[in-house]
């Protein structure tokens, strides 16, 4: 498929989206060039690189990058590719080093990205190689936000806060301590696995596809939630959500999320009743958060996707999930699990066990989702299948502008978030200006 006008494939007016956008190699190539080289992408968490010289090998789109803390404690994100012949200068997932030494011809780079060691420099390079010109490639902009590290290759990109817009209020509730103190989370583990599905299926699911709940029926019947030992059913601590007002919000930058607003009294609802110590920790955190944030404490984050490929789960299992593209039909999923850094070890341990039985390739819940995404991808590759669009008409025109906590809001299950997301996605592929991409100007593309 060449020279396609992607904008025509995403018909949000009629709620129809061409399924080629989930399988076509040419569209995939354009995504890499126009979305992943420009948008702000989540790279990792400061707690993974606490000390000088610590590094964590991450990804931005298909490309390997190194997140590291240099000897002056500054955080960097470098392209993991040697300036000589491109070999990966770091082949470990994480660790600590003072130099990244390329395995091929042994050029070495400092943790600030500077080219330092060049074997036989005097004989072979003196007078013809200026080391300062051959540092590791570094991202154009980097932001450390409440411990999370984000980066973009585009020097023209808006600042991170502007890129997030009002979605930031919701993301805050994921990153802040359970008692409402700003930030303070740490990563207690990263799950990585590969799924034979297009990356957008996963990103879309987290925009607030509450409609897919029936696919988790079996795990809901078994009950794996935090209180599972007491025989409760379900897969999460949902009792609090049951009495809340649910909202589905979408934002001009492409983000979309599903949050909830607790009743005015915002009473604590027991979720860990089989474990008194854990229950007490969360009860106390809830009361302190109410005290600290007042009315704002009524906002309960659930799930969301920061455009394009960083999703979150704000309840348990609390964390960020990144959907790294591998090909049109393959995605590498990374799930970063978050806890309050100063929580007691018993709480961290309890949550770690819960996260593992819920998430990832062996988790009881996420298996259901992956099965849907991979079969939907496979069933969309056929010649006949590709002639027929997907249906996105759900709750069309049933949303309000300027909802509570920002964005356009729907008070019922909706595909408005997905319509908005794909509309923004298509605008990136048309190489629109940042002004258009941020929803500040709905005019012509460049
Ligand atoms: Fe790295 Fe040659 S490719 S030193
Ligand atoms: Fe699901």
XYZ file of C-alpha atoms and ligand atoms in Angstrom:
451
model
C 0.000 0.000 0.000
C 1.773 3.131 -1.191
C 1.007 6.811 -0.925
C -2.046 6.268 1.228
C -3.945 9.166 2.698
C -4.152 7.844 6.214
C -6.459 10.631 7.280
C -9.149 9.129 5.019
C -8.737 5.715 6.641
C -9.745 7.111 10.004
C -13.329 8.262 9.582
C -14.268 9.376 13.074
C -17.353 11.192 11.802
C -18.961 7.926 10.780
C -17.091 5.849 13.348
C -15.244 3.634 10.848
C -11.537 2.867 10.843
C -9.792 0.951 8.079
C -8.241 -2.167 9.542
C -5.172 -1.749 7.310
C -3.851 0.690 9.905
C -3.286 -2.335 12.156
C -1.462 -4.552 9.670
C -0.037 -2.598 6.745
C 3.815 -2.436 6.549
C 3.869 0.967 4.808
C 1.647 2.556 7.439
C 3.807 0.986 10.116
C 6.935 2.548 8.550
C 5.215 5.937 8.574
C 4.283 5.503 12.226
C 7.925 4.996 13.122
C 8.949 8.084 11.179
C 6.190 10.487 12.133
C 4.977 9.393 15.581
C 7.907 7.740 17.345
C 10.474 10.354 16.269
C 8.340 13.230 17.545
C 6.092 12.273 20.451
C 7.193 12.202 24.089
C 7.911 8.565 24.996
C 8.294 6.948 28.408
C 11.813 5.576 28.838
C 12.103 4.406 32.446
C 12.104 5.439 36.073
C 14.706 7.218 38.163
C 14.559 4.464 40.780
C 16.108 2.146 38.174
C 19.207 4.349 37.991
C 19.632 5.562 41.570
C 23.452 5.728 41.590
C 26.090 7.407 39.439
C 26.909 5.120 36.507
C 23.635 3.145 36.749
C 21.993 2.391 33.425
C 18.844 0.730 32.111
C 18.581 -0.216 28.457
C 15.243 0.925 27.118
C 13.548 1.576 23.796
C 12.009 4.416 21.840
C 9.938 2.959 19.032
C 12.024 0.171 17.505
C 15.306 1.717 18.610
C 17.406 0.736 21.582
C 18.335 3.559 23.967
C 20.378 3.788 27.150
C 18.917 5.548 30.164
C 21.802 6.402 32.481
C 22.933 8.627 35.334
C 26.325 10.206 34.716
C 29.090 10.860 37.225
C 27.549 14.239 38.058
C 24.155 12.595 38.655
C 22.637 14.023 35.490
C 20.137 11.757 33.692
C 20.687 11.060 29.971
C 19.039 9.041 27.233
C 21.353 7.973 24.393
C 20.810 6.034 21.206
C 22.404 2.654 21.868
C 24.481 2.629 18.724
C 28.207 3.211 18.272
C 29.180 6.185 16.102
C 31.811 4.045 14.309
C 29.802 1.176 12.714
C 26.630 1.195 14.761
C 27.189 -1.760 17.095
C 25.190 -1.615 20.327
C 27.524 -0.119 22.895
C 25.500 -1.659 25.704
C 24.153 -5.204 25.503
C 23.036 -5.576 29.116
C 19.517 -4.858 30.342
C 20.771 -2.852 33.316
C 23.842 -2.379 35.487
C 26.504 0.094 36.531
C 29.492 1.298 34.545
C 31.929 4.177 34.142
C 32.323 3.544 30.391
C 30.252 2.015 27.616
C 32.795 0.081 25.572
C 31.728 -1.006 22.114
C 32.316 -4.746 21.608
C 33.249 -4.316 17.906
C 36.432 -2.158 17.753
C 36.397 -0.995 21.382
C 35.597 2.673 21.098
C 34.423 3.711 24.549
C 32.027 6.404 25.720
C 31.643 8.066 29.109
C 28.321 8.080 30.975
C 27.967 11.638 29.638
C 28.045 10.166 26.120
C 31.474 11.554 25.184
C 33.744 9.473 22.975
C 36.765 8.775 25.161
C 38.771 5.721 24.146
C 39.764 5.048 20.540
C 42.272 2.170 20.191
C 45.513 3.130 18.405
C 44.359 6.741 18.261
C 47.831 8.178 17.719
C 48.693 5.902 14.778
C 45.361 5.757 13.024
C 43.329 8.833 13.892
C 45.577 11.661 15.049
C 44.708 14.739 13.038
C 41.652 13.225 11.392
C 39.224 12.425 14.237
C 37.809 15.101 16.521
C 36.445 13.095 19.450
C 34.076 15.829 20.567
C 32.177 15.515 17.271
C 31.436 11.819 17.761
C 29.544 11.571 21.042
C 26.649 9.147 21.435
C 23.437 10.512 19.906
C 21.324 12.033 22.665
C 17.585 12.730 22.717
C 16.528 16.297 21.909
C 14.502 16.772 25.089
C 14.298 14.850 28.337
C 11.980 15.285 31.303
C 12.130 13.663 34.705
C 8.608 13.912 36.042
C 7.849 12.556 39.516
C 10.480 9.886 39.001
C 9.390 8.887 35.502
C 11.745 9.667 32.615
C 10.321 10.782 29.260
C 12.125 11.811 26.088
C 11.600 12.977 22.509
C 13.876 13.153 19.463
C 12.170 16.369 18.320
C 13.719 19.635 19.522
C 10.544 21.438 18.420
C 8.262 19.297 20.589
C 6.261 21.194 23.221
C 7.367 20.909 26.828
C 6.283 17.707 28.572
C 3.591 19.366 30.701
C 2.032 21.023 27.642
C 2.192 17.710 25.776
C 0.274 16.008 28.599
C -2.224 18.852 29.011
C -5.007 18.137 31.500
C -4.273 14.394 31.317
C -1.426 15.202 33.701
C -3.862 15.558 36.616
C -4.840 11.917 36.133
C -1.284 10.667 35.598
C -0.336 12.434 38.843
C -2.671 10.178 40.788
C -0.779 7.171 39.412
C 2.688 8.519 40.208
C 1.996 10.107 43.597
C 2.229 8.265 46.906
C -0.962 6.564 48.038
C -1.197 9.121 50.845
C -1.171 12.021 48.346
C 2.428 13.184 48.677
C 3.681 14.166 45.213
C 5.860 11.568 43.476
C 7.680 9.089 45.673
C 7.071 5.919 43.691
C 9.636 3.280 42.726
C 9.716 0.463 40.206
C 9.787 -2.968 41.850
C 10.067 -4.969 38.671
C 9.644 -4.931 34.913
C 7.850 -7.623 32.925
C 8.879 -7.885 29.262
C 7.257 -10.104 26.701
C 6.418 -10.251 23.000
C 2.918 -10.533 21.558
C 2.002 -11.180 17.920
C -0.327 -8.188 17.763
C -0.264 -4.614 16.520
C 0.846 -2.188 19.259
C -2.233 0.026 18.874
C -4.604 -2.717 20.026
C -3.006 -2.562 23.469
C -2.757 1.239 23.574
C -6.420 1.525 22.592
C -7.537 -0.992 25.193
C -6.094 1.169 27.976
C -7.784 4.333 26.672
C -10.815 3.081 28.545
C -12.252 0.073 26.723
C -14.458 -0.893 29.656
C -16.687 -2.653 27.141
C -14.294 -5.615 26.982
C -15.002 -6.727 30.541
C -16.752 -9.963 29.431
C -13.419 -11.290 28.170
C -12.254 -11.430 31.807
C -15.265 -13.411 32.980
C -13.323 -16.524 33.928
C -10.827 -14.676 36.133
C -13.640 -12.698 37.729
C -15.324 -15.958 38.663
C -12.150 -17.353 40.210
C -11.261 -14.149 42.036
C -7.584 -13.156 42.154
C -7.989 -9.700 43.686
C -6.102 -8.320 46.649
C -8.644 -9.888 49.019
C -8.765 -13.210 47.240
C -7.756 -15.135 50.327
C -10.992 -14.132 52.017
C -12.914 -15.670 49.128
C -13.942 -12.460 47.380
C -14.536 -12.571 43.653
C -13.148 -10.266 40.967
C -9.664 -9.358 39.905
C -8.983 -5.955 41.491
C -9.920 -3.791 44.452
C -13.033 -2.601 42.647
C -15.380 -2.043 45.592
C -14.349 1.612 45.786
C -14.993 2.055 42.080
C -18.446 0.539 42.287
C -19.787 3.490 44.239
C -17.952 6.128 42.180
C -18.985 8.207 39.169
C -17.032 6.898 36.174
C -15.709 9.280 33.553
C -14.072 8.625 30.177
C -11.999 11.633 29.128
C -10.161 12.426 25.913
C -7.679 15.213 25.276
C -6.681 17.180 22.180
C -3.121 15.781 22.335
C -4.513 12.257 21.755
C -4.467 10.952 25.314
C -7.507 9.160 26.697
C -8.382 7.683 30.038
C -10.971 6.191 32.318
C -11.065 7.640 35.824
C -13.668 7.751 38.574
C -14.885 10.345 41.044
C -15.538 9.078 44.568
C -18.700 10.164 46.432
C -18.419 13.401 48.416
C -17.773 11.615 51.741
C -15.008 9.580 50.056
C -15.081 6.869 52.710
C -12.397 4.188 52.661
C -13.646 0.885 51.259
C -11.833 -2.162 52.602
C -9.906 -3.933 49.878
C -7.330 -6.031 51.693
C -9.505 -7.485 54.411
C -7.669 -10.789 54.578
C -4.418 -9.028 55.550
C -4.856 -6.607 58.490
C -1.393 -5.047 58.139
C -1.868 -4.293 54.434
C -5.396 -3.093 55.027
C -4.194 -0.700 57.734
C -1.500 0.712 55.448
C -3.978 1.525 52.699
C -6.668 2.753 55.103
C -4.220 5.154 56.680
C -2.913 6.278 53.252
C -6.491 6.930 52.122
C -7.226 9.130 55.160
C -3.989 11.073 54.762
C -4.664 11.624 51.061
C -8.111 12.999 51.866
C -6.582 15.309 54.428
C -3.849 16.444 52.077
C -5.776 16.881 48.817
C -9.316 17.677 49.962
C -11.782 17.660 47.070
C -9.033 16.581 44.639
C -8.722 13.281 46.548
C -12.031 12.207 45.055
C -10.305 11.633 41.708
C -9.511 7.935 41.391
C -7.310 7.014 38.435
C -8.156 3.774 36.676
C -6.582 3.232 33.240
C -5.291 5.512 30.503
C -2.964 5.872 27.536
C -0.574 8.767 27.117
C -0.258 9.188 23.355
C 1.113 7.171 21.661
C 2.186 4.024 23.511
C 2.451 4.511 27.274
C -0.491 3.164 29.219
C -1.097 3.070 32.945
C -3.084 1.242 35.517
C -3.751 3.590 38.397
C -5.365 1.107 40.767
C -3.815 -2.246 41.563
C -1.831 -3.526 39.742
C -0.433 -0.010 39.698
C 2.103 0.663 36.976
C 3.007 1.868 33.516
C 2.927 -0.307 30.409
C 4.776 0.525 27.220
C 3.856 -1.030 23.890
C 7.045 -1.087 21.819
C 6.460 -1.671 18.111
C 8.436 -4.536 16.528
C 6.567 -4.828 13.226
C 2.989 -4.220 12.052
C 1.988 -7.492 13.684
C 4.362 -7.781 16.644
C 4.720 -5.776 19.848
C 7.042 -5.954 22.825
C 5.155 -5.183 26.017
C 6.976 -3.782 29.044
C 5.146 -3.379 32.310
C 6.788 -1.295 35.056
C 5.239 -2.021 38.469
C 5.038 0.875 40.917
C 4.889 1.011 44.707
C 5.466 3.811 47.203
C 9.232 3.807 47.738
C 8.853 4.211 51.501
C 6.143 1.556 51.942
C 7.008 -1.249 54.375
C 8.615 -4.321 52.799
C 5.551 -6.376 53.708
C 3.342 -4.081 51.576
C 5.771 -4.206 48.645
C 5.952 -7.962 48.872
C 2.211 -8.323 49.030
C 1.766 -6.132 45.978
C 4.532 -7.899 44.061
C 2.671 -11.188 44.427
C -0.599 -9.596 43.376
C 0.987 -7.930 40.330
C 2.415 -11.245 39.201
C -0.835 -13.167 39.425
C -2.667 -10.407 37.540
C -0.272 -9.181 34.840
C 2.136 -10.283 32.180
C 2.266 -13.388 30.022
C 1.628 -15.685 32.982
C -0.802 -13.382 34.765
C -4.388 -14.526 35.024
C -5.912 -11.320 33.627
C -3.575 -10.097 30.955
C -3.640 -13.426 29.133
C -7.252 -12.689 28.210
C -6.373 -9.328 26.686
C -3.436 -10.633 24.702
C -5.501 -13.426 23.229
C -7.977 -10.853 21.911
C -5.288 -8.595 20.455
C -3.324 -11.322 18.707
C -6.336 -13.020 17.126
C -7.758 -9.637 16.045
C -4.425 -8.820 14.390
C -4.183 -12.163 12.650
C -7.794 -12.055 11.495
C -7.218 -8.625 9.939
C -4.348 -9.596 7.630
C -6.400 -11.486 5.023
C -7.297 -10.001 1.648
C -11.015 -10.181 2.313
C -10.738 -9.017 5.925
C -8.782 -5.911 4.928
C -11.685 -4.682 2.805
C -13.881 -4.150 5.854
C -13.430 -1.395 8.439
C -13.730 -1.707 12.211
C -16.742 -0.198 13.924
C -16.161 2.738 16.322
C -19.661 4.220 16.667
C -20.186 3.437 20.352
C -21.701 6.362 22.294
C -21.155 8.673 19.350
C -21.844 12.344 20.185
C -22.504 11.474 23.824
C -19.743 13.507 25.373
C -19.370 16.974 26.812
C -16.672 19.585 26.358
C -14.621 20.730 29.355
C -15.492 17.867 31.666
C -14.487 17.596 35.320
C -10.697 17.148 35.526
C -10.281 18.374 31.937
C -10.828 17.113 28.409
C -13.984 16.021 26.666
C -15.888 13.741 28.982
C -18.379 10.919 28.618
C -20.307 9.602 31.594
C -20.994 6.279 29.905
C -18.867 3.600 28.274
C -17.656 5.054 25.012
C -15.368 4.735 22.019
C -14.947 8.509 21.930
C -11.468 8.161 23.450
C -10.485 5.785 20.652
C -11.989 8.031 17.960
C -10.025 10.967 19.350
C -6.814 8.897 19.651
C -6.913 7.669 16.042
C -7.822 11.106 14.792
C -4.653 12.431 16.448
C -2.627 9.429 15.236
C -3.678 10.121 11.616
C -2.729 13.776 12.042
C 0.804 12.733 13.052
C 1.061 10.517 9.986
C 0.091 13.466 7.804
C 3.174 15.262 9.217
C 1.162 18.050 10.783
C 2.682 20.933 12.723
C 2.952 20.771 16.527
C 0.292 23.437 16.716
C -2.162 21.124 14.959
C -0.989 18.068 16.874
C -1.630 19.772 20.198
C -5.157 20.713 19.123
C -4.367 24.427 19.079
C -5.150 24.768 15.393
C -7.457 22.457 13.505
C -6.406 23.968 10.167
C -4.551 22.505 7.215
C -1.603 20.189 7.594
C 1.812 21.414 6.538
Fe 31.873 0.471 17.717
Fe 33.539 -0.005 15.695
S 31.399 -0.262 15.773
S 34.009 0.648 17.717
Fe -8.482 -6.259 30.002
